[in-house]
Every structure is written in C-alpha cells, then in structure tokens.
Coordinates of C-alpha atoms and ligand atoms in Angstrom, one line a residue:
X21 CA -19.8 -19.5 -14.8
X22 CA -16.8 -17.3 -15.9
X23 CA -15.4 -14.2 -13.9
X24 CA -15.7 -10.8 -15.3
X25 CA -12.4 -9.8 -13.8
X26 CA -9.4 -11.5 -12.1
X27 CA -7.4 -10.1 -9.3
X28 CA -3.9 -11.6 -8.6
X29 CA -2.0 -10.2 -5.8
X30 CA -4.3 -10.0 -2.9
X31 CA -2.5 -8.3 -0.2
X32 CA -4.5 -5.3 1.5
X33 CA -4.8 -3.1 -1.7
X34 CA -5.8 -6.3 -3.7
X35 CA -7.8 -8.0 -1.6
X36 CA -10.0 -4.7 -1.1
X37 CA -10.5 -3.9 -4.7
X38 CA -11.8 -7.7 -5.1
X39 CA -14.2 -7.6 -2.2
X40 CA -15.3 -4.1 -3.8
X41 CA -15.9 -5.3 -7.2
X42 CA -17.9 -8.5 -5.8
X43 CA -19.7 -6.1 -3.6
X44 CA -20.8 -4.9 -6.8
X45 CA -21.9 -7.9 -8.4
X46 CA -19.4 -8.5 -10.5
X47 CA -17.9 -12.6 -10.6
X48 CA -14.2 -12.3 -9.4
X49 CA -11.5 -14.8 -9.8
X50 CA -8.8 -14.7 -7.0
X51 CA -5.3 -15.6 -7.4
X52 CA -2.0 -14.8 -5.3
X53 CA 1.3 -16.1 -5.8
X54 CA 1.1 -18.1 -2.6
X55 CA -2.7 -19.4 -2.0
X56 CA -2.7 -18.8 1.7
X57 CA -3.8 -15.1 1.0
X58 CA -6.5 -16.2 -1.2
X59 CA -7.7 -18.8 1.0
X60 CA -7.4 -16.2 3.8
X61 CA -9.7 -13.6 1.9
X62 CA -12.3 -16.2 1.1
X63 CA -12.2 -17.7 4.7
X64 CA -12.9 -14.0 6.1
X65 CA -15.0 -12.1 3.3
X66 CA -16.2 -14.9 0.9
X67 CA -19.7 -14.0 1.5
X68 CA -19.0 -10.4 -0.3
X69 CA -20.2 -11.7 -3.3
X70 CA -19.2 -14.0 -6.1
X71 CA -15.5 -15.4 -6.1
X72 CA -13.9 -17.8 -8.0
X73 CA -10.9 -19.6 -6.2
X74 CA -7.5 -20.3 -8.4
X75 CA -4.3 -21.6 -7.7
X76 CA -2.4 -21.4 -10.9
X77 CA -1.9 -18.5 -13.4
X78 CA -3.7 -21.0 -15.7
X79 CA -6.6 -21.4 -13.9
X80 CA -7.3 -17.7 -13.5
X81 CA -7.1 -17.3 -17.0
X82 CA -9.5 -20.1 -17.9
X83 CA -11.9 -18.6 -15.3
X84 CA -12.3 -15.3 -16.9
X85 CA -14.7 -14.2 -19.7
X86 CA -13.0 -12.8 -23.0
X87 CA -11.8 -10.1 -23.5
X88 CA -10.1 -11.2 -20.3
X89 CA -9.5 -8.4 -17.5
X90 CA -7.0 -9.2 -15.0
X91 CA -6.0 -6.7 -12.4
X92 CA -2.3 -6.8 -10.9
X93 CA -2.0 -5.8 -7.4
X94 CA 1.5 -7.0 -6.9
X95 CA 4.4 -4.7 -5.6
X96 CA 5.6 -2.2 -7.7
X97 CA 8.9 -2.9 -9.8
X98 CA 10.3 -6.4 -10.9
X99 CA 7.2 -8.3 -9.2
X100 CA 4.8 -6.4 -11.7
X101 CA 7.2 -7.5 -14.9
X102 CA 7.3 -10.8 -13.3
X103 CA 3.6 -11.6 -13.4
X104 CA 3.2 -9.8 -16.8
X105 CA 5.6 -12.6 -17.8
X106 CA 3.8 -15.3 -16.5
X107 CA 0.7 -14.2 -17.9
X108 CA 1.3 -13.0 -21.4
X109 CA 1.8 -16.9 -23.0
X110 CA -1.6 -17.6 -21.5
X111 CA -3.4 -14.8 -23.0
X112 CA -5.3 -14.0 -26.5
X113 CA -5.4 -10.8 -28.2
X114 CA -7.4 -7.9 -26.6
X115 CA -7.1 -9.2 -23.3
X116 CA -6.5 -6.7 -20.6
X117 CA -4.0 -6.2 -18.0
X118 CA -4.5 -3.8 -15.5
X119 CA -1.5 -2.4 -13.3
X120 CA -3.5 -1.0 -10.1
X121 CA -0.1 -0.5 -8.3
X122 CA 2.0 2.3 -7.5
X123 CA 4.1 1.6 -10.9
X124 CA 6.7 4.5 -12.1
X125 CA 5.0 5.6 -15.5
X126 CA 8.2 5.1 -17.5
X127 CA 7.6 1.7 -16.5
X128 CA 4.2 1.8 -17.7
X129 CA 4.6 3.5 -21.1
X130 CA 7.5 0.5 -21.3
X131 CA 5.3 -2.4 -20.8
X132 CA 2.5 -0.7 -22.9
X133 CA 4.4 -0.6 -25.9
X134 CA 5.9 -4.1 -25.5
X135 CA 2.2 -5.6 -25.2
X136 CA 0.6 -3.7 -27.6
X137 CA 3.0 -5.3 -30.1
X138 CA 1.3 -8.7 -28.9
X139 CA -2.0 -6.8 -29.4
X140 CA -2.6 -7.1 -25.5
X141 CA -4.0 -4.1 -24.0
X142 CA -1.6 -2.7 -20.6
X143 CA -3.6 -0.2 -18.5
X144 CA -1.4 1.6 -15.8
X145 CA -4.2 2.9 -13.5
X146 CA -3.8 5.2 -10.7
X147 CA -5.4 4.2 -7.4
X148 CA -5.8 6.3 -4.6
X149 CA -7.5 6.4 -1.2
X150 CA -5.5 3.6 0.7
X151 CA -6.8 0.6 1.6
X152 CA -10.1 2.2 2.9
X153 CA -10.6 3.8 -0.5
X154 CA -10.0 0.6 -2.3
X155 CA -12.8 -1.3 -0.1
X156 CA -15.4 1.4 -0.5
X157 CA -14.4 3.4 -3.4
X158 CA -11.4 4.7 -4.3
X159 CA -10.5 7.5 -7.0
X160 CA -9.1 5.5 -10.2
X161 CA -7.1 7.1 -12.9
X162 CA -6.6 4.7 -15.8
X163 CA -4.3 5.2 -18.8
X164 CA -4.2 2.8 -21.9
X165 CA -5.5 2.9 -25.1
X166 CA -9.3 4.1 -25.3
X167 CA -10.2 1.0 -26.9
X168 CA -9.2 -1.0 -23.1
X169 CA -11.4 1.7 -21.4
X170 CA -14.7 0.7 -23.3
X171 CA -14.8 -2.6 -21.8
X172 CA -13.0 -1.7 -18.6
X173 CA -14.3 1.9 -17.6
X174 CA -17.8 0.5 -16.5
X175 CA -16.6 -2.0 -14.2
X176 CA -13.9 0.6 -13.0
X177 CA -16.6 3.6 -12.8
X178 CA -18.9 1.0 -10.7
X179 CA -16.1 0.8 -7.7
X180 CA -14.9 4.2 -7.7
X181 CA -15.6 6.6 -5.3
X182 CA -18.7 8.7 -6.0
X183 CA -18.6 12.8 -5.9
X184 CA -21.4 14.9 -4.6
X185 CA -23.2 15.3 -7.7
X186 CA -23.1 11.2 -8.1
X187 CA -20.5 11.4 -11.0
X188 CA -17.7 8.4 -10.3
X189 CA -14.3 9.5 -9.6
X190 CA -13.3 7.3 -12.3
X191 CA -12.3 8.5 -16.1
X192 CA -9.5 8.0 -18.9
X193 CA -6.8 10.0 -18.2
X194 CA -5.0 9.2 -21.7
X195 CA -2.8 6.9 -23.4
X196 CA -0.2 4.5 -22.0
X197 CA 1.5 6.0 -18.2
X198 CA -1.1 9.0 -18.2
X199 CA -2.7 7.3 -15.3
X200 CA 0.3 6.4 -13.6
X201 CA 1.4 9.9 -14.0
X202 CA -1.5 11.8 -12.8
X203 CA -1.6 9.6 -9.9
X204 CA 2.2 10.4 -9.4
X205 CA 1.7 14.0 -9.3
X206 CA -1.6 13.6 -7.2
X207 CA 0.7 11.8 -4.7
X208 CA 3.3 15.3 -4.9
X209 CA 0.3 17.4 -4.2
X210 CA -0.4 15.1 -1.1
X211 CA 3.0 15.8 0.2
X212 CA 2.7 19.6 -0.2
X213 CA -0.7 19.4 1.3
X214 CA 0.4 17.5 4.4
X215 CA 3.6 19.8 4.6
X216 CA 1.7 23.1 4.7
X217 CA -0.7 21.5 7.3
X218 CA 2.5 20.8 9.4
X219 CA 3.6 24.3 8.8
X220 CA 0.4 25.8 10.1
X221 CA 0.6 23.2 13.1
X222 CA 4.1 24.3 14.0
X223 CA 3.0 28.2 14.0
X224 CA 0.0 27.6 16.0
X225 CA 1.9 25.9 18.7
X226 CA 4.8 27.7 18.7
X227 CA 3.8 31.4 18.0
X228 CA 0.0 31.2 19.0
X229 CA 0.5 28.9 22.2
X230 CA -2.0 26.5 21.2
X231 CA -1.6 22.7 22.6
X232 CA -2.4 19.8 20.5
X233 CA -6.0 19.6 21.9
X234 CA -6.8 23.2 21.3
X235 CA -5.2 22.8 17.7
X236 CA -7.6 19.8 17.2
X237 CA -10.6 22.5 17.9
X238 CA -9.0 25.0 15.5
X239 CA -8.7 22.4 12.5
X240 CA -12.0 21.2 13.2
X241 CA -13.1 24.8 12.8
X242 CA -11.0 25.5 9.9
X243 CA -12.8 22.1 8.1
X244 CA -15.8 23.9 8.1
X245 CA -14.1 26.8 6.0
X246 CA -12.7 26.6 2.4
X247 CA -10.1 24.5 3.7
X248 CA -12.4 21.7 3.9
X249 CA -10.7 18.3 3.0
X250 CA -9.9 14.8 4.4
X251 CA -6.3 15.8 5.4
X252 CA -7.7 19.0 7.5
X253 CA -10.3 16.5 8.9
X254 CA -8.0 13.9 9.8
X255 CA -5.1 16.5 11.3
X256 CA -8.1 17.3 13.9
X257 CA -8.0 13.8 14.8
X258 CA -4.5 13.0 15.1
X259 CA -3.9 16.3 17.3
X260 CA -6.5 15.1 20.0
X261 CA -5.7 11.6 20.3
X262 CA -4.3 11.1 23.8
X263 CA -1.3 8.9 24.3
X264 CA -2.5 5.6 26.7
X265 CA 1.0 4.9 27.8
X266 CA 2.0 8.5 28.8
X267 CA -1.2 10.5 29.1
X268 CA 0.5 13.1 26.7
X269 CA -0.9 14.0 23.3
X270 CA 0.2 11.3 20.8
X271 CA 1.8 13.8 18.3
X272 CA 4.3 14.7 21.1
X273 CA 5.6 11.2 21.6
X274 CA 6.0 10.2 17.8
X275 CA 9.7 10.4 16.6
X276 CA 9.7 13.6 14.4
X277 CA 11.3 11.8 11.2
X278 CA 8.6 11.7 8.2
X279 CA 9.0 8.3 5.6
X280 CA 8.3 8.4 2.2
X281 CA 8.0 5.7 -0.4
X282 CA 9.0 7.7 -3.3
X283 CA 6.0 8.9 -5.4
X284 CA 7.0 12.6 -4.2
X285 CA 10.8 12.1 -5.3
X286 CA 9.4 10.7 -8.8
X287 CA 7.3 14.0 -9.0
X288 CA 10.2 15.9 -8.3
X289 CA 12.5 14.2 -10.9
X290 CA 10.0 14.5 -13.2
X291 CA 9.2 18.0 -12.7
X292 CA 13.1 18.9 -13.1
X293 CA 13.0 17.1 -16.5
X294 CA 10.1 19.1 -17.6
X295 CA 11.6 22.2 -16.3
X296 CA 8.2 22.6 -14.1
X297 CA 8.6 24.6 -11.0
X298 CA 6.9 22.6 -8.4
X299 CA 8.5 24.1 -5.5
X300 CA 5.9 23.5 -3.0
X301 CA 6.1 19.5 -3.9
X302 CA 10.0 19.7 -3.9
X303 CA 10.0 21.7 -0.7
X304 CA 7.9 19.0 1.0
X305 CA 10.1 16.1 -0.4
X306 CA 13.1 17.8 1.1
X307 CA 11.4 18.8 4.4
X308 CA 10.9 15.1 5.0
X309 CA 14.4 14.4 3.9
X310 CA 15.7 17.1 6.6
X311 CA 13.4 15.3 9.2
X312 CA 14.7 11.7 8.3
X313 CA 18.1 11.6 6.6
X314 CA 19.3 14.3 8.2
X315 CA 18.3 13.4 11.9
X316 CA 21.8 13.0 13.0
X317 CA 22.8 16.6 11.9
X318 CA 20.0 18.2 13.3
X319 CA 20.7 16.7 16.8
X320 CA 24.1 18.2 16.2
X321 CA 22.9 21.6 15.1
X322 CA 20.5 21.9 17.9
X323 CA 23.5 22.1 20.4
X324 CA 26.1 24.4 17.9
X325 CA 24.3 26.4 15.4
X326 CA 22.9 30.1 16.8
X327 CA 19.3 30.9 16.7
X328 CA 19.3 34.5 16.4
X329 CA 15.7 34.8 17.0
X330 CA 13.5 37.8 17.9
X331 CA 12.0 36.7 21.2
X332 CA 8.5 37.7 22.1
X333 CA 5.2 36.7 23.5
X334 CA 3.0 34.2 22.2
X335 CA 0.8 35.6 19.5
X336 CA -2.4 34.1 21.3
X337 CA -5.1 36.2 19.6
X338 CA -7.6 35.1 16.8
X339 CA -6.2 37.6 14.2
X340 CA -2.9 35.5 13.9
X341 CA -4.7 32.2 14.1
X342 CA -7.0 33.7 11.0
X343 CA -3.6 34.7 9.7
X344 CA -2.3 31.0 9.7
X345 CA -5.4 29.7 7.9
X346 CA -5.0 32.0 5.5
X347 CA -1.4 31.6 4.9
X348 CA -2.2 27.7 4.7
X349 CA -5.0 28.2 2.1
X350 CA -2.8 30.2 -0.2
X351 CA 0.2 28.2 -0.1
X352 CA -1.9 25.1 -0.6
X353 CA -3.6 26.8 -3.7
X354 CA 0.0 27.5 -5.2
X355 CA 0.8 23.7 -4.7
X356 CA -2.3 22.6 -6.7
X357 CA -1.6 25.4 -9.1
X358 CA 2.0 24.2 -9.7
X359 CA 0.8 20.5 -9.9
X360 CA -1.7 21.4 -12.2
X361 CA 0.5 23.4 -14.5
X362 CA 3.2 20.2 -14.5
X363 CA 0.5 18.3 -15.7
X364 CA -0.3 20.8 -18.8
X365 CA 3.5 20.4 -19.6
X366 CA 3.9 16.9 -19.3
X367 CA 0.3 16.7 -21.6
X368 CA 2.2 18.5 -24.2
X369 CA 5.5 16.7 -23.9
X370 CA 3.6 13.0 -23.9
X371 CA 0.7 13.9 -26.1
X372 CA -1.4 13.0 -23.6
X373 CA -4.3 15.3 -24.0
X374 CA -4.7 15.8 -20.2
X375 CA -8.4 17.3 -19.6
X376 CA -7.4 19.2 -16.1
X377 CA -11.1 19.9 -15.4
X378 CA -11.6 16.0 -15.3
X379 CA -8.5 15.1 -13.3
X380 CA -9.8 17.9 -10.7
X381 CA -13.5 16.4 -10.8
X382 CA -11.5 12.8 -10.1
X383 CA -10.0 14.0 -6.8
X384 CA -13.1 15.3 -5.5
X385 CA -13.7 11.9 -3.6
X386 CA -12.1 8.8 -2.8
X387 CA -8.5 10.0 -2.8
X388 CA -6.2 11.5 0.1
X389 CA -6.3 15.2 -1.4
X390 CA -9.8 14.9 -1.7
X391 CA -10.9 19.0 -0.9
X392 CA -13.9 21.4 -1.3
X393 CA -11.4 23.7 -3.0
X394 CA -11.2 21.0 -6.1
X395 CA -14.7 21.9 -7.1
X396 CA -13.5 25.3 -8.0
X397 CA -10.4 24.1 -9.5
X398 CA -12.6 22.1 -12.0
X399 CA -14.8 25.0 -12.4
X400 CA -11.8 27.3 -13.5
X401 CA -10.8 24.7 -16.0
X402 CA -14.4 23.7 -17.2
X403 CA -14.8 22.9 -20.7
X404 CA -11.2 23.2 -21.8
X405 CA -10.8 26.3 -20.5
X406 CA -7.2 27.3 -19.6
X407 CA -6.2 29.9 -17.2
X408 CA -2.4 29.9 -18.0
X409 CA -1.8 29.7 -14.3
X410 CA -4.6 28.3 -12.0
X411 CA -4.0 31.5 -9.6
X412 CA -5.4 33.7 -12.3
X413 CA -8.8 32.3 -12.3
X414 CA -10.9 35.0 -10.8
X415 CA -12.2 32.7 -7.8
X416 CA -8.6 32.0 -6.8
X417 CA -7.5 35.9 -7.7
X418 CA -9.6 37.5 -5.7
X419 CA -8.9 35.4 -2.5
X420 CA -5.4 35.6 -2.6
X421 CA -5.6 39.4 -3.0
X422 CA -7.7 39.5 0.2
X423 CA -5.3 36.9 1.9
X424 CA -2.2 38.3 0.8
X425 CA -1.5 40.7 3.8
X426 CA -1.7 37.8 6.4
X427 CA 0.3 35.2 4.4
X428 CA 3.2 38.1 4.3
X429 CA 2.2 38.5 8.0
X430 CA 3.0 34.6 8.8
X431 CA 5.9 34.2 6.7
X432 CA 7.6 37.2 8.5
X433 CA 6.6 36.2 11.7
X434 CA 8.0 32.7 11.1
X435 CA 11.3 33.9 9.8
X436 CA 11.7 36.3 12.8
X437 CA 10.9 33.3 15.4
X438 CA 13.3 31.2 13.5
X439 CA 10.5 28.7 12.5
X440 CA 10.8 26.9 9.3
X441 CA 7.5 27.3 7.2
X442 CA 9.5 26.2 3.7
X443 CA 6.2 26.0 2.0
X444 CA 4.6 29.0 3.0
X445 CA 7.5 31.2 2.0
X446 CA 8.8 29.2 -1.1
X447 CA 5.0 29.5 -2.3
X448 CA 5.0 33.4 -1.7
X449 CA 8.3 33.6 -3.1
X450 CA 7.0 31.6 -6.3
X451 CA 3.8 34.1 -6.1
X452 CA 5.9 37.2 -6.1
X453 CA 8.3 35.5 -9.1
X454 CA 5.4 35.2 -11.2
X455 CA 4.2 39.0 -10.5
X456 CA 7.6 40.7 -10.6
X457 CA 8.1 42.8 -13.9
X458 CA 11.7 42.1 -13.9
X459 CA 13.3 39.1 -12.6
X460 CA 17.0 39.0 -11.4
X461 CA 17.4 36.1 -14.1
X462 CA 18.7 39.0 -16.1
X463 CA 21.9 39.1 -13.9
X464 CA 22.3 35.5 -14.4
X465 CA 22.1 35.6 -17.9
X466 CA 25.3 38.1 -17.7
X467 CA 27.0 36.1 -15.5
X468 CA 26.7 32.8 -17.7
X469 CA 27.4 34.9 -20.9
X470 CA 30.6 36.3 -18.7
X471 CA 32.0 32.7 -17.8
X472 CA 30.9 30.7 -20.3
X473 CA 29.8 32.9 -23.4
X474 CA 26.4 31.4 -23.4
X475 CA 24.9 34.9 -24.8
X476 CA 22.2 36.6 -23.8
X477 CA 18.8 38.2 -25.3
X478 CA 18.1 42.1 -25.1
X479 CA 14.9 43.6 -24.4
X480 CA 15.0 46.0 -27.4
X481 CA 15.9 44.0 -30.2
X482 CA 15.6 40.0 -31.1
X483 CA 18.6 37.7 -31.4
X484 CA 21.3 36.3 -29.3
X485 CA 24.2 38.8 -28.1
X486 CA 27.7 38.4 -26.3
X487 CA 29.9 40.9 -24.8
X488 CA 33.7 40.4 -25.3
X489 CA 34.3 40.5 -21.8
X490 CA 38.1 39.6 -21.8
X491 CA 38.7 42.0 -25.1
X492 CA 37.4 45.9 -25.5
X493 CA 34.1 44.6 -23.8
X494 CA 32.0 45.7 -26.9
X495 CA 29.2 43.6 -27.8
X496 CA 28.6 41.3 -30.6
X497 CA 25.7 40.0 -32.3
X498 CA 25.9 36.0 -32.4
Ligands
LIG520 P1 2.5 -4.9 -1.7 O1 3.1 -3.7 -2.2 O2 2.9 -5.3 -0.2 O3 2.4 -6.5 -2.5 C1 2.1 -7.8 -1.8 C2 1.8 -8.4 -3.1 O4 2.7 -8.6 -4.1 C3 1.7 -9.8 -2.5 O5 0.6 -10.5 -3.0 C4 2.6 -10.5 -3.1 O6 2.5 -11.8 -3.2 C5 2.7 -10.1 -4.3 N1 4.1 -10.0 -4.8 C6 5.5 -10.0 -4.5 BR1 5.8 -9.0 -3.1 N2 6.4 -10.5 -5.0 C7 5.9 -11.0 -6.2 C8 6.1 -11.8 -7.5 N3 7.4 -11.9 -7.9 N4 5.2 -12.6 -8.3 C9 3.9 -12.5 -7.8 N5 3.7 -11.9 -6.7 C10 4.5 -10.9 -6.1 O7 0.7 -4.8 -1.5 P2 0.0 -4.0 -1.3 O8 0.2 -2.8 -0.1 O9 -1.6 -4.4 -1.4 O10 -0.1 -3.0 -2.6 C11 -0.4 -3.4 -4.0 C12 0.1 -2.1 -4.7 O11 -0.9 -1.1 -4.4 C13 1.5 -1.5 -4.7 O12 2.1 -1.1 -6.0 C14 1.4 -0.2 -3.7 O13 2.3 0.5 -3.8 C15 0.0 0.1 -4.2 N6 -1.1 1.0 -3.5 C16 -1.2 0.7 -2.3 C17 -1.6 1.7 -1.1 C18 -1.7 1.3 0.0 O14 -2.3 1.9 0.9 N7 -1.1 0.1 0.9 C19 -2.2 2.6 -1.7 C20 -2.6 2.8 -3.2 C21 -1.7 2.1 -4.3 P3 2.7 -13.3 -1.9 O15 1.2 -12.7 -1.1 O16 2.8 -14.3 -2.4 O17 4.1 -12.6 -1.3

C-alpha cells in the first residue's frame, strides 16, 4: 500500500501534522534525517493511524502514490534547501514539495521558480497554531500554483481547523510566496495583538491598581465582550498562575525581556519596502527590542533619567477599566486594519490577487490570533468589497466613534503617568493622521525642496515646483 503523503522532518510540528493526517485516515510515510525521531513517533503514537516507516529519502519517495506529496517540516532556512536538493533528483514531473515551516517568503518565491522549471510544484504553506494546532487543526495558508491545490487542497482542508460555521480554515491564498507572506503578516499582527494586551495589563496594574489575580478576572470578563479571542483567554490563564517556588504571581517572577524569532521583523521589513504604514506591528517589534536588547541601558536609565510624572492616586474605578478595554479594542482594530492594508498593497505588487475576506476567514480558528473580531473583518471584505481602509467599514467606524473619548483618555493618562503605551498611542496618532485635513508633510516638502531641490506639488495647480531658496526666492515650474 502506498502513502497519500510523506512527511520529512519529525520534530514537534512535523510529528503533530503527521499524526493529524493519520488520524484523518490518510496513510502517512514518515521520514527524518536521524531515524530516532521516526522510531520515537512510531513507538509513542503509531496507533494514531496508518504510517509507513522510511529511513532514506529514496524509501520515502518510493512509498508514495503519484503525484507524490511530500511535506517538509525542517528548520527554516538552509535545511529546507538541503532537503529540496536531496528530493528533486528522486521526483517526477507534477510531484509536489510542500514547505510547511516558517520560511521567509522571498525564499519561497525563489524555490518555487527554480522547481517550476523542472515541472515540480513547490508549495509554501503558512501553518499557524503552534504544536497544539498542528495536532488538532491548524490554520493553513497555502501558496504555490493553483493546480497543486487541486491535489493538495482536500488533504490540507481535512486536517485544518474548522470555523464555527464548519468551514475549513484552509484555502488557496495565491501563487508562489503568497501563503508564507500572509502567514508572516499574521505573525506581525500577533505581535501587535500581544503588545496591546501588554499595554492594557500595565495600565490596569499601575493606574487601576489591579493585582494579577484581579486582572485575570478582568481579562476573563473581557473575553465575553467583542474582545473575545484566544490571546485574551490565555492572558487570563497566565495572570492567574501562582509561582510554586515563591507563592507570587508567576508574571512577577518572569524576566521582562521578550524574545522573538524574526517573523515580526520580516513583516516590518516588507512593510518598509512596500511603504505600508504598519505602525502597530513596528512599535510592537521595537517594544520587544527595548525590553531585551536594551536591557542594560534600561537598568542604567532607571537610576539616571527623570520621571517628570503626574503623581496621583490609582484610578480604581470601573470606568477607567472600561476605558482601557475600549482603548485596547480600538488599537487592536488599527493593527488589523494596517495588516490588511499591507496585504492589499503586497497583493498588487506581487500580482497575488489576495482575497481579504478569505484570509480573515482562515484566521477564525486554529491560529494564535483567532478572535471574534475576524468575523466582522470577514464581513467587511465580503465578496470582494474593498473598504479603502478597514476602519471605514460601518461596523468599525461606529464603534470607534463611540470609544474614541476612552481611547484618548487612556493615552493621556498613560502619558502623564509615564507609562509607555506605544501601540495605544501610535495607533491613535495613525487614526488622527488619517483623519486630518492637512498633514505636516507640507512643511517636510518645503524643507526637502530647500536643502535638496526635491520640488513640491501645489494645492492649486498640477506640476512640480521649486523655490529658488538661495536666489531671489521666486518659484519655478520644474
Ligand atoms: P525545528 O525548526 O526545530 O527543526 C527540527 C527539524 O529539522 C528536525 O527534524 C531536524 O532533523 C530537521 N533538520 C535540521 Br535542524 N537540519 C536539517 C537538514 N540539514 N536536513 C534535514 N533535516 C534537518 O522543528 P519544529 O519546531 O517542528 O518546526 C518546523 C518548522 O515549523 C519551522 O520552520 C518552524 O519555524 C515552523 N513552525 C513552528 C511552530 C512551533 O510552534 N514550533 C509553529 C509554526 C511553524 P534531526 O532530527 O535529524 O535533527
């Protein structure tokens, strides 16, 4: 009997995806560079379904029905190229190599083009949901050719998470690197989502005077509002955890230096290239950098830099807590709006024809940013509707209008108290920047023309103009 799919790379993600496939009735051929992982998986979970044990790439390839489907789940970067190089000489035309790791999308574009020349499909697939998702149903974002999805789609949809309405959280995203690009932006949004939660946590603590145990209750309550999401849910779990060694809230004994593996940084780098203002994601990446890379500087700053804050009592009233909740919702909305705009811009740039309603629908279950909000985002983009900006969709515009006074109050309070709230405040600045009839960019253009003759446009006529700053200061039409 031949296997429907092979998995090479049986660390936690590959092993769990293989088990998920087997549990759905597919015969799965297993392969790992070192055979110990293959045998460990078979020993512990061999009865999850039908597996074929293989030791070499040749055995793996020989065990598969045609066209072959091989899911590569090795470490992103050079290992993916190494595995491709071993596989390609053994494959036939129309076989499909699937890269389900967190590869950088330009690598995926490069690999897809190289394998297309050999008539082998290369499909970069974004997989979100961590270990648990991989086993029980992740959100899956496949790129690659539309043709490859005909053969691959049903398998992936089978093992993906399902939204409440039963739809699989897996759909073809677009050609070449589109799947990995969308997964990357998903991760960027995840950074922002976590950062706004962090900012709310700090304000609840240092302005509203809530201890972590109380905060856990606050977040659990918020999870019953429009903020309902996986990240809010697990925030309550983390905050209520008591450290066994010290009896203190666990969050108080965790070092305040956030790690990152690079996808947030990639998102910001891509956004800079596209000229896409994803301020919430950028501030979130920089907030992590300030926490970790700049740790030594912070320790010195705590001793030397003035605070200049307005001292006042805690604002322990329910009204302030609700203000924070509203500020969190608005900032989160801005982060999603910016991320979706970035996708729209990239779609034009790469000819991906991304369907934003589909993408929002895939994030409703399985992945880390799964949230009630996505249902409304999906509706806002339904059937190709394209609000110029997500914030223009009536459902969001109206909520923001109602919540704005709270949002502004929270940013003022944070600022006066000296509590950094980079995403709350920069998202508000972005919102106001969108809204303002005139931006200070006019002065920037004047300055650029002064020192570099870069020219400026006029509001009353077309063309590019330059003032002879070092001459008689008359204006010329250039
Ligand atoms: P790792 O990223 O830790 O990779 C370990 C696997 O890569 C092992 O099977 C290892 O084989 C194999 N490998 C390496 Br390292 N170099 C190799 C080479 N030159 N040739 C062949 N195999 C090689 O595994 P993971 O944490 O399961 O993640 C897999 C992918 O999924 C990554 O891209 C990751 O970013 C992504 N991802 C992870 C998560 C998560 O929550 N962990 C979530 C979403 C996506 P060996 O056993 O012989 O050393």
